[in-house]
């Protein structure tokens, strides 16, 4: 073996080993963990004794009837409700001790997708995104334009940035909302009923977008009541019921 081939072999060996270890670390990193947690709305107990964990790269459904606690669970995660009992960690923030002034910084590390899109109606898609990026510290115009192009391309909307929300269909608006959630490279995407206002075919198209995003490494927690979607796109599923959260096993067709 020549000296060149020898060093090439050594380099390849250590590079492959490092890449494997890096991938394993990436896939085992805990993004979200709740331990013996209880969630309240005012003085009313919504969910109790929650033990829940998500690792980087997971896609998890949260299901349950209206009023079962899905939205309250999500609000705890982005700081809209205070975790009063038990312990919680999300993207390196302590949910028990987080201060009001730190909540905007937590939300910058999350991507939040709402059922009703929540796009600013008086400006174009590009201007919606520019507003978000500037509000989170982006200043360079070229970087802003490039980032907007990247996220719109990920959801198949690259040529639609000049349009206003009212010029888009419901499915297109939700694609835009997903792209907005990707702007700051979130460590966790919280999708709260993202297909709730959409027809069945459009819902499938939105789920395909979310699946592709997850396949590319993004971690997603999604609330839904659409069991047809869960059947077509099976992932780990937890259910809110009778003040409890538990994993449910999907039946194989």
PDB file of N, CA and C in Angstrom, residues 151-242:
ATOM      1  N   UNK A 151     -36.793  29.138   2.448  1.00  0.00           N
ATOM      2  CA  UNK A 151     -37.928  28.525   3.157  1.00  0.00           C
ATOM      3  C   UNK A 151     -39.147  28.391   2.250  1.00  0.00           C
ATOM      4  N   UNK A 152     -39.354  29.346   1.349  1.00  0.00           N
ATOM      5  CA  UNK A 152     -40.484  29.232   0.426  1.00  0.00           C
ATOM      6  C   UNK A 152     -40.281  28.077  -0.548  1.00  0.00           C
ATOM      7  N   UNK A 153     -39.048  27.860  -0.940  1.00  0.00           N
ATOM      8  CA  UNK A 153     -38.773  26.732  -1.838  1.00  0.00           C
ATOM      9  C   UNK A 153     -39.050  25.407  -1.137  1.00  0.00           C
ATOM     10  N   UNK A 154     -38.779  25.323   0.152  1.00  0.00           N
ATOM     11  CA  UNK A 154     -39.000  24.093   0.908  1.00  0.00           C
ATOM     12  C   UNK A 154     -40.466  23.684   0.938  1.00  0.00           C
ATOM     13  N   UNK A 155     -41.361  24.659   0.816  1.00  0.00           N
ATOM     14  CA  UNK A 155     -42.800  24.348   0.876  1.00  0.00           C
ATOM     15  C   UNK A 155     -43.473  24.508  -0.483  1.00  0.00           C
ATOM     16  N   UNK A 156     -42.667  24.644  -1.539  1.00  0.00           N
ATOM     17  CA  UNK A 156     -43.218  24.729  -2.886  1.00  0.00           C
ATOM     18  C   UNK A 156     -43.913  26.036  -3.196  1.00  0.00           C
ATOM     19  N   UNK A 157     -43.450  27.142  -2.571  1.00  0.00           N
ATOM     20  CA  UNK A 157     -44.118  28.439  -2.755  1.00  0.00           C
ATOM     21  C   UNK A 157     -43.137  29.534  -3.164  1.00  0.00           C
ATOM     22  N   UNK A 158     -42.021  29.173  -3.770  1.00  0.00           N
ATOM     23  CA  UNK A 158     -40.959  30.147  -4.043  1.00  0.00           C
ATOM     24  C   UNK A 158     -41.428  31.286  -4.948  1.00  0.00           C
ATOM     25  N   UNK A 159     -42.335  31.004  -5.872  1.00  0.00           N
ATOM     26  CA  UNK A 159     -42.765  32.025  -6.828  1.00  0.00           C
ATOM     27  C   UNK A 159     -43.963  32.839  -6.336  1.00  0.00           C
ATOM     28  N   UNK A 160     -44.383  32.616  -5.081  1.00  0.00           N
ATOM     29  CA  UNK A 160     -45.602  33.249  -4.577  1.00  0.00           C
ATOM     30  C   UNK A 160     -45.343  34.341  -3.538  1.00  0.00           C
ATOM     31  N   UNK A 161     -44.099  34.699  -3.342  1.00  0.00           N
ATOM     32  CA  UNK A 161     -43.765  35.636  -2.273  1.00  0.00           C
ATOM     33  C   UNK A 161     -44.328  37.025  -2.436  1.00  0.00           C
ATOM     34  N   UNK A 162     -44.651  37.419  -3.646  1.00  0.00           N
ATOM     35  CA  UNK A 162     -45.174  38.759  -3.899  1.00  0.00           C
ATOM     36  C   UNK A 162     -46.666  38.877  -3.566  1.00  0.00           C
ATOM     37  N   UNK A 163     -47.339  37.738  -3.369  1.00  0.00           N
ATOM     38  CA  UNK A 163     -48.785  37.748  -3.154  1.00  0.00           C
ATOM     39  C   UNK A 163     -49.137  38.103  -1.709  1.00  0.00           C
ATOM     40  N   UNK A 164     -50.370  38.614  -1.556  1.00  0.00           N
ATOM     41  CA  UNK A 164     -50.906  38.891  -0.229  1.00  0.00           C
ATOM     42  C   UNK A 164     -51.710  37.676   0.240  1.00  0.00           C
ATOM     43  N   UNK A 165     -51.876  37.492   1.550  1.00  0.00           N
ATOM     44  CA  UNK A 165     -52.585  36.303   2.051  1.00  0.00           C
ATOM     45  C   UNK A 165     -53.950  36.067   1.408  1.00  0.00           C
ATOM     46  N   UNK A 166     -54.715  37.138   1.153  1.00  0.00           N
ATOM     47  CA  UNK A 166     -56.053  36.949   0.599  1.00  0.00           C
ATOM     48  C   UNK A 166     -56.015  36.437  -0.849  1.00  0.00           C
ATOM     49  N   UNK A 167     -54.857  36.501  -1.470  1.00  0.00           N
ATOM     50  CA  UNK A 167     -54.713  36.014  -2.843  1.00  0.00           C
ATOM     51  C   UNK A 167     -54.333  34.532  -2.882  1.00  0.00           C
ATOM     52  N   UNK A 168     -54.173  33.921  -1.728  1.00  0.00           N
ATOM     53  CA  UNK A 168     -53.746  32.520  -1.630  1.00  0.00           C
ATOM     54  C   UNK A 168     -54.899  31.648  -1.139  1.00  0.00           C
ATOM     55  N   UNK A 169     -54.911  30.395  -1.560  1.00  0.00           N
ATOM     56  CA  UNK A 169     -55.875  29.429  -1.036  1.00  0.00           C
ATOM     57  C   UNK A 169     -55.509  29.071   0.401  1.00  0.00           C
ATOM     58  N   UNK A 170     -56.412  28.357   1.094  1.00  0.00           N
ATOM     59  CA  UNK A 170     -56.120  27.935   2.466  1.00  0.00           C
ATOM     60  C   UNK A 170     -54.876  27.076   2.546  1.00  0.00           C
ATOM     61  N   UNK A 171     -54.736  26.146   1.605  1.00  0.00           N
ATOM     62  CA  UNK A 171     -53.562  25.283   1.598  1.00  0.00           C
ATOM     63  C   UNK A 171     -52.285  26.058   1.353  1.00  0.00           C
ATOM     64  N   UNK A 172     -52.346  27.044   0.464  1.00  0.00           N
ATOM     65  CA  UNK A 172     -51.169  27.876   0.183  1.00  0.00           C
ATOM     66  C   UNK A 172     -50.807  28.722   1.400  1.00  0.00           C
ATOM     67  N   UNK A 173     -51.823  29.252   2.079  1.00  0.00           N
ATOM     68  CA  UNK A 173     -51.550  30.030   3.289  1.00  0.00           C
ATOM     69  C   UNK A 173     -50.883  29.173   4.360  1.00  0.00           C
ATOM     70  N   UNK A 174     -51.312  27.905   4.466  1.00  0.00           N
ATOM     71  CA  UNK A 174     -50.694  27.051   5.470  1.00  0.00           C
ATOM     72  C   UNK A 174     -49.265  26.681   5.075  1.00  0.00           C
ATOM     73  N   UNK A 175     -49.004  26.507   3.790  1.00  0.00           N
ATOM     74  CA  UNK A 175     -47.622  26.303   3.340  1.00  0.00           C
ATOM     75  C   UNK A 175     -46.756  27.503   3.725  1.00  0.00           C
ATOM     76  N   UNK A 176     -47.302  28.685   3.519  1.00  0.00           N
ATOM     77  CA  UNK A 176     -46.577  29.903   3.885  1.00  0.00           C
ATOM     78  C   UNK A 176     -46.341  29.942   5.393  1.00  0.00           C
ATOM     79  N   UNK A 177     -47.355  29.557   6.179  1.00  0.00           N
ATOM     80  CA  UNK A 177     -47.216  29.550   7.635  1.00  0.00           C
ATOM     81  C   UNK A 177     -46.131  28.563   8.083  1.00  0.00           C
ATOM     82  N   UNK A 178     -46.039  27.432   7.404  1.00  0.00           N
ATOM     83  CA  UNK A 178     -44.987  26.462   7.719  1.00  0.00           C
ATOM     84  C   UNK A 178     -43.624  27.038   7.362  1.00  0.00           C
ATOM     85  N   UNK A 179     -43.541  27.693   6.193  1.00  0.00           N
ATOM     86  CA  UNK A 179     -42.282  28.318   5.791  1.00  0.00           C
ATOM     87  C   UNK A 179     -41.851  29.378   6.805  1.00  0.00           C
ATOM     88  N   UNK A 180     -42.823  30.166   7.285  1.00  0.00           N
ATOM     89  CA  UNK A 180     -42.511  31.184   8.300  1.00  0.00           C
ATOM     90  C   UNK A 180     -41.929  30.544   9.556  1.00  0.00           C
ATOM     91  N   UNK A 181     -42.467  29.377   9.929  1.00  0.00           N
ATOM     92  CA  UNK A 181     -41.976  28.679  11.121  1.00  0.00           C
ATOM     93  C   UNK A 181     -40.535  28.209  10.962  1.00  0.00           C
ATOM     94  N   UNK A 182     -40.075  28.085   9.708  1.00  0.00           N
ATOM     95  CA  UNK A 182     -38.722  27.600   9.442  1.00  0.00           C
ATOM     96  C   UNK A 182     -37.682  28.713   9.387  1.00  0.00           C
ATOM     97  N   UNK A 183     -38.125  29.964   9.448  1.00  0.00           N
ATOM     98  CA  UNK A 183     -37.232  31.093   9.179  1.00  0.00           C
ATOM     99  C   UNK A 183     -35.983  31.106  10.048  1.00  0.00           C
ATOM    100  N   UNK A 184     -36.131  30.812  11.334  1.00  0.00           N
ATOM    101  CA  UNK A 184     -34.984  30.892  12.243  1.00  0.00           C
ATOM    102  C   UNK A 184     -34.422  29.516  12.607  1.00  0.00           C
ATOM    103  N   UNK A 185     -34.584  28.559  11.667  1.00  0.00           N
ATOM    104  CA  UNK A 185     -34.040  27.201  11.856  1.00  0.00           C
ATOM    105  C   UNK A 185     -34.395  26.639  13.233  1.00  0.00           C
ATOM    106  N   UNK A 186     -35.683  26.453  13.505  1.00  0.00           N
ATOM    107  CA  UNK A 186     -36.124  26.055  14.848  1.00  0.00           C
ATOM    108  C   UNK A 186     -35.652  24.658  15.231  1.00  0.00           C
ATOM    109  N   UNK A 187     -35.448  24.464  16.511  1.00  0.00           N
ATOM    110  CA  UNK A 187     -35.080  23.149  17.022  1.00  0.00           C
ATOM    111  C   UNK A 187     -36.306  22.256  17.198  1.00  0.00           C
ATOM    112  N   UNK A 188     -37.467  22.871  17.295  1.00  0.00           N
ATOM    113  CA  UNK A 188     -38.714  22.122  17.438  1.00  0.00           C
ATOM    114  C   UNK A 188     -39.835  22.906  16.778  1.00  0.00           C
ATOM    115  N   UNK A 189     -40.622  22.227  15.946  1.00  0.00           N
ATOM    116  CA  UNK A 189     -41.792  22.843  15.321  1.00  0.00           C
ATOM    117  C   UNK A 189     -43.038  22.368  16.055  1.00  0.00           C
ATOM    118  N   UNK A 190     -43.843  23.323  16.527  1.00  0.00           N
ATOM    119  CA  UNK A 190     -45.110  23.024  17.177  1.00  0.00           C
ATOM    120  C   UNK A 190     -46.223  23.361  16.193  1.00  0.00           C
ATOM    121  N   UNK A 191     -46.895  22.345  15.690  1.00  0.00           N
ATOM    122  CA  UNK A 191     -47.957  22.538  14.699  1.00  0.00           C
ATOM    123  C   UNK A 191     -49.298  22.234  15.359  1.00  0.00           C
ATOM    124  N   UNK A 192     -50.082  23.287  15.608  1.00  0.00           N
ATOM    125  CA  UNK A 192     -51.345  23.157  16.339  1.00  0.00           C
ATOM    126  C   UNK A 192     -52.498  23.066  15.347  1.00  0.00           C
ATOM    127  N   UNK A 193     -52.986  21.856  15.098  1.00  0.00           N
ATOM    128  CA  UNK A 193     -54.078  21.590  14.151  1.00  0.00           C
ATOM    129  C   UNK A 193     -53.812  22.228  12.779  1.00  0.00           C
ATOM    130  N   UNK A 194     -52.658  21.969  12.163  1.00  0.00           N
ATOM    131  CA  UNK A 194     -52.316  22.658  10.907  1.00  0.00           C
ATOM    132  C   UNK A 194     -53.207  22.302   9.737  1.00  0.00           C
ATOM    133  N   UNK A 195     -53.956  21.194   9.830  1.00  0.00           N
ATOM    134  CA  UNK A 195     -54.867  20.813   8.743  1.00  0.00           C
ATOM    135  C   UNK A 195     -56.331  21.013   9.135  1.00  0.00           C
ATOM    136  N   UNK A 196     -56.574  21.636  10.277  1.00  0.00           N
ATOM    137  CA  UNK A 196     -57.927  21.732  10.819  1.00  0.00           C
ATOM    138  C   UNK A 196     -58.908  22.503   9.957  1.00  0.00           C
ATOM    139  N   UNK A 197     -58.414  23.485   9.189  1.00  0.00           N
ATOM    140  CA  UNK A 197     -59.300  24.301   8.355  1.00  0.00           C
ATOM    141  C   UNK A 197     -59.226  23.923   6.876  1.00  0.00           C
ATOM    142  N   UNK A 198     -58.667  22.770   6.581  1.00  0.00           N
ATOM    143  CA  UNK A 198     -58.406  22.403   5.186  1.00  0.00           C
ATOM    144  C   UNK A 198     -59.232  21.184   4.770  1.00  0.00           C
ATOM    145  N   UNK A 199     -59.508  21.085   3.479  1.00  0.00           N
ATOM    146  CA  UNK A 199     -60.214  19.916   2.957  1.00  0.00           C
ATOM    147  C   UNK A 199     -59.277  18.717   2.953  1.00  0.00           C
ATOM    148  N   UNK A 200     -59.810  17.488   2.828  1.00  0.00           N
ATOM    149  CA  UNK A 200     -58.981  16.270   2.940  1.00  0.00           C
ATOM    150  C   UNK A 200     -57.789  16.220   1.991  1.00  0.00           C
ATOM    151  N   UNK A 201     -57.972  16.589   0.722  1.00  0.00           N
ATOM    152  CA  UNK A 201     -56.872  16.515  -0.228  1.00  0.00           C
ATOM    153  C   UNK A 201     -55.783  17.530   0.106  1.00  0.00           C
ATOM    154  N   UNK A 202     -56.185  18.739   0.469  1.00  0.00           N
ATOM    155  CA  UNK A 202     -55.209  19.762   0.848  1.00  0.00           C
ATOM    156  C   UNK A 202     -54.489  19.362   2.131  1.00  0.00           C
ATOM    157  N   UNK A 203     -55.210  18.720   3.049  1.00  0.00           N
ATOM    158  CA  UNK A 203     -54.593  18.242   4.289  1.00  0.00           C
ATOM    159  C   UNK A 203     -53.476  17.252   3.991  1.00  0.00           C
ATOM    160  N   UNK A 204     -53.701  16.364   3.044  1.00  0.00           N
ATOM    161  CA  UNK A 204     -52.670  15.388   2.655  1.00  0.00           C
ATOM    162  C   UNK A 204     -51.454  16.107   2.085  1.00  0.00           C
ATOM    163  N   UNK A 205     -51.700  17.131   1.264  1.00  0.00           N
ATOM    164  CA  UNK A 205     -50.592  17.885   0.678  1.00  0.00           C
ATOM    165  C   UNK A 205     -49.765  18.586   1.764  1.00  0.00           C
ATOM    166  N   UNK A 206     -50.441  19.138   2.770  1.00  0.00           N
ATOM    167  CA  UNK A 206     -49.732  19.799   3.868  1.00  0.00           C
ATOM    168  C   UNK A 206     -48.944  18.768   4.678  1.00  0.00           C
ATOM    169  N   UNK A 207     -49.524  17.592   4.890  1.00  0.00           N
ATOM    170  CA  UNK A 207     -48.812  16.543   5.619  1.00  0.00           C
ATOM    171  C   UNK A 207     -47.580  16.072   4.848  1.00  0.00           C
ATOM    172  N   UNK A 208     -47.662  16.037   3.537  1.00  0.00           N
ATOM    173  CA  UNK A 208     -46.497  15.668   2.740  1.00  0.00           C
ATOM    174  C   UNK A 208     -45.375  16.695   2.910  1.00  0.00           C
ATOM    175  N   UNK A 209     -45.762  17.972   3.005  1.00  0.00           N
ATOM    176  CA  UNK A 209     -44.767  19.017   3.260  1.00  0.00           C
ATOM    177  C   UNK A 209     -44.114  18.810   4.621  1.00  0.00           C
ATOM    178  N   UNK A 210     -44.932  18.558   5.649  1.00  0.00           N
ATOM    179  CA  UNK A 210     -44.393  18.339   6.996  1.00  0.00           C
ATOM    180  C   UNK A 210     -43.518  17.093   7.049  1.00  0.00           C
ATOM    181  N   UNK A 211     -43.914  16.050   6.328  1.00  0.00           N
ATOM    182  CA  UNK A 211     -43.122  14.825   6.291  1.00  0.00           C
ATOM    183  C   UNK A 211     -41.749  15.090   5.674  1.00  0.00           C
ATOM    184  N   UNK A 212     -41.720  15.838   4.587  1.00  0.00           N
ATOM    185  CA  UNK A 212     -40.446  16.154   3.943  1.00  0.00           C
ATOM    186  C   UNK A 212     -39.550  16.963   4.871  1.00  0.00           C
ATOM    187  N   UNK A 213     -40.159  17.910   5.589  1.00  0.00           N
ATOM    188  CA  UNK A 213     -39.394  18.719   6.534  1.00  0.00           C
ATOM    189  C   UNK A 213     -38.821  17.836   7.639  1.00  0.00           C
ATOM    190  N   UNK A 214     -39.633  16.907   8.146  1.00  0.00           N
ATOM    191  CA  UNK A 214     -39.166  15.974   9.168  1.00  0.00           C
ATOM    192  C   UNK A 214     -38.077  15.049   8.634  1.00  0.00           C
ATOM    193  N   UNK A 215     -38.246  14.580   7.402  1.00  0.00           N
ATOM    194  CA  UNK A 215     -37.233  13.721   6.787  1.00  0.00           C
ATOM    195  C   UNK A 215     -35.890  14.427   6.662  1.00  0.00           C
ATOM    196  N   UNK A 216     -35.932  15.757   6.573  1.00  0.00           N
ATOM    197  CA  UNK A 216     -34.706  16.553   6.475  1.00  0.00           C
ATOM    198  C   UNK A 216     -34.120  16.904   7.838  1.00  0.00           C
ATOM    199  N   UNK A 217     -34.713  16.354   8.914  1.00  0.00           N
ATOM    200  CA  UNK A 217     -34.105  16.502  10.238  1.00  0.00           C
ATOM    201  C   UNK A 217     -34.854  17.364  11.227  1.00  0.00           C
ATOM    202  N   UNK A 218     -35.926  18.033  10.802  1.00  0.00           N
ATOM    203  CA  UNK A 218     -36.673  18.870  11.745  1.00  0.00           C
ATOM    204  C   UNK A 218     -37.543  18.035  12.677  1.00  0.00           C
ATOM    205  N   UNK A 219     -37.625  18.446  13.920  1.00  0.00           N
ATOM    206  CA  UNK A 219     -38.431  17.780  14.937  1.00  0.00           C
ATOM    207  C   UNK A 219     -39.813  18.436  14.975  1.00  0.00           C
ATOM    208  N   UNK A 220     -40.879  17.612  14.971  1.00  0.00           N
ATOM    209  CA  UNK A 220     -42.238  18.156  14.870  1.00  0.00           C
ATOM    210  C   UNK A 220     -43.159  17.520  15.911  1.00  0.00           C
ATOM    211  N   UNK A 221     -43.873  18.374  16.640  1.00  0.00           N
ATOM    212  CA  UNK A 221     -44.968  17.942  17.506  1.00  0.00           C
ATOM    213  C   UNK A 221     -46.244  18.550  16.944  1.00  0.00           C
ATOM    214  N   UNK A 222     -47.211  17.710  16.602  1.00  0.00           N
ATOM    215  CA  UNK A 222     -48.408  18.175  15.910  1.00  0.00           C
ATOM    216  C   UNK A 222     -49.666  17.712  16.624  1.00  0.00           C
ATOM    217  N   UNK A 223     -50.547  18.663  16.949  1.00  0.00           N
ATOM    218  CA  UNK A 223     -51.859  18.288  17.463  1.00  0.00           C
ATOM    219  C   UNK A 223     -52.805  18.107  16.285  1.00  0.00           C
ATOM    220  N   UNK A 224     -53.711  17.146  16.411  1.00  0.00           N
ATOM    221  CA  UNK A 224     -54.680  16.903  15.342  1.00  0.00           C
ATOM    222  C   UNK A 224     -55.860  16.099  15.874  1.00  0.00           C
ATOM    223  N   UNK A 225     -56.984  16.224  15.198  1.00  0.00           N
ATOM    224  CA  UNK A 225     -58.120  15.334  15.467  1.00  0.00           C
ATOM    225  C   UNK A 225     -58.463  14.546  14.206  1.00  0.00           C
ATOM    226  N   UNK A 226     -57.589  14.619  13.206  1.00  0.00           N
ATOM    227  CA  UNK A 226     -57.824  13.984  11.901  1.00  0.00           C
ATOM    228  C   UNK A 226     -57.193  12.587  11.895  1.00  0.00           C
ATOM    229  N   UNK A 227     -57.996  11.581  12.203  1.00  0.00           N
ATOM    230  CA  UNK A 227     -57.471  10.223  12.303  1.00  0.00           C
ATOM    231  C   UNK A 227     -57.134   9.637  10.934  1.00  0.00           C
ATOM    232  N   UNK A 228     -57.726  10.171   9.876  1.00  0.00           N
ATOM    233  CA  UNK A 228     -57.363   9.721   8.530  1.00  0.00           C
ATOM    234  C   UNK A 228     -55.931  10.113   8.210  1.00  0.00           C
ATOM    235  N   UNK A 229     -55.536  11.297   8.643  1.00  0.00           N
ATOM    236  CA  UNK A 229     -54.158  11.753   8.444  1.00  0.00           C
ATOM    237  C   UNK A 229     -53.187  10.854   9.208  1.00  0.00           C
ATOM    238  N   UNK A 230     -53.546  10.534  10.454  1.00  0.00           N
ATOM    239  CA  UNK A 230     -52.676   9.690  11.278  1.00  0.00           C
ATOM    240  C   UNK A 230     -52.508   8.316  10.649  1.00  0.00           C
ATOM    241  N   UNK A 231     -53.581   7.785  10.076  1.00  0.00           N
ATOM    242  CA  UNK A 231     -53.519   6.482   9.431  1.00  0.00           C
ATOM    243  C   UNK A 231     -52.631   6.507   8.194  1.00  0.00           C
ATOM    244  N   UNK A 232     -52.693   7.599   7.439  1.00  0.00           N
ATOM    245  CA  UNK A 232     -51.930   7.692   6.192  1.00  0.00           C
ATOM    246  C   UNK A 232     -50.466   8.049   6.452  1.00  0.00           C
ATOM    247  N   UNK A 233     -50.228   8.803   7.496  1.00  0.00           N
ATOM    248  CA  UNK A 233     -48.868   9.215   7.859  1.00  0.00           C
ATOM    249  C   UNK A 233     -48.616   8.795   9.306  1.00  0.00           C
ATOM    250  N   UNK A 234     -48.326   7.530   9.551  1.00  0.00           N
ATOM    251  CA  UNK A 234     -48.213   7.036  10.933  1.00  0.00           C
ATOM    252  C   UNK A 234     -46.913   7.465  11.623  1.00  0.00           C
ATOM    253  N   UNK A 235     -47.066   8.070  12.788  1.00  0.00           N
ATOM    254  CA  UNK A 235     -45.943   8.423  13.662  1.00  0.00           C
ATOM    255  C   UNK A 235     -46.374   8.134  15.099  1.00  0.00           C
ATOM    256  N   UNK A 236     -45.416   8.225  16.011  1.00  0.00           N
ATOM    257  CA  UNK A 236     -45.731   8.018  17.425  1.00  0.00           C
ATOM    258  C   UNK A 236     -46.855   8.964  17.839  1.00  0.00           C
ATOM    259  N   UNK A 237     -47.818   8.438  18.602  1.00  0.00           N
ATOM    260  CA  UNK A 237     -49.034   9.190  18.918  1.00  0.00           C
ATOM    261  C   UNK A 237     -49.331   9.158  20.409  1.00  0.00           C
ATOM    262  N   UNK A 238     -49.626  10.336  20.972  1.00  0.00           N
ATOM    263  CA  UNK A 238     -50.045  10.451  22.362  1.00  0.00           C
ATOM    264  C   UNK A 238     -51.451  11.050  22.405  1.00  0.00           C
ATOM    265  N   UNK A 239     -52.227  10.619  23.404  1.00  0.00           N
ATOM    266  CA  UNK A 239     -53.615  11.055  23.512  1.00  0.00           C
ATOM    267  C   UNK A 239     -53.876  11.749  24.844  1.00  0.00           C
ATOM    268  N   UNK A 240     -54.619  12.864  24.776  1.00  0.00           N
ATOM    269  CA  UNK A 240     -55.103  13.548  25.977  1.00  0.00           C
ATOM    270  C   UNK A 240     -56.518  13.064  26.269  1.00  0.00           C
ATOM    271  N   UNK A 241     -56.728  12.538  27.456  1.00  0.00           N
ATOM    272  CA  UNK A 241     -58.054  12.035  27.814  1.00  0.00           C
ATOM    273  C   UNK A 241     -58.151  11.896  29.323  1.00  0.00           C
ATOM    274  N   UNK A 242     -59.263  12.361  29.887  1.00  0.00           N
ATOM    275  CA  UNK A 242     -59.518  12.236  31.335  1.00  0.00           C
ATOM    276  C   UNK A 242     -58.355  12.769  32.168  1.00  0.00           C
TER     277      UNK A 242
END
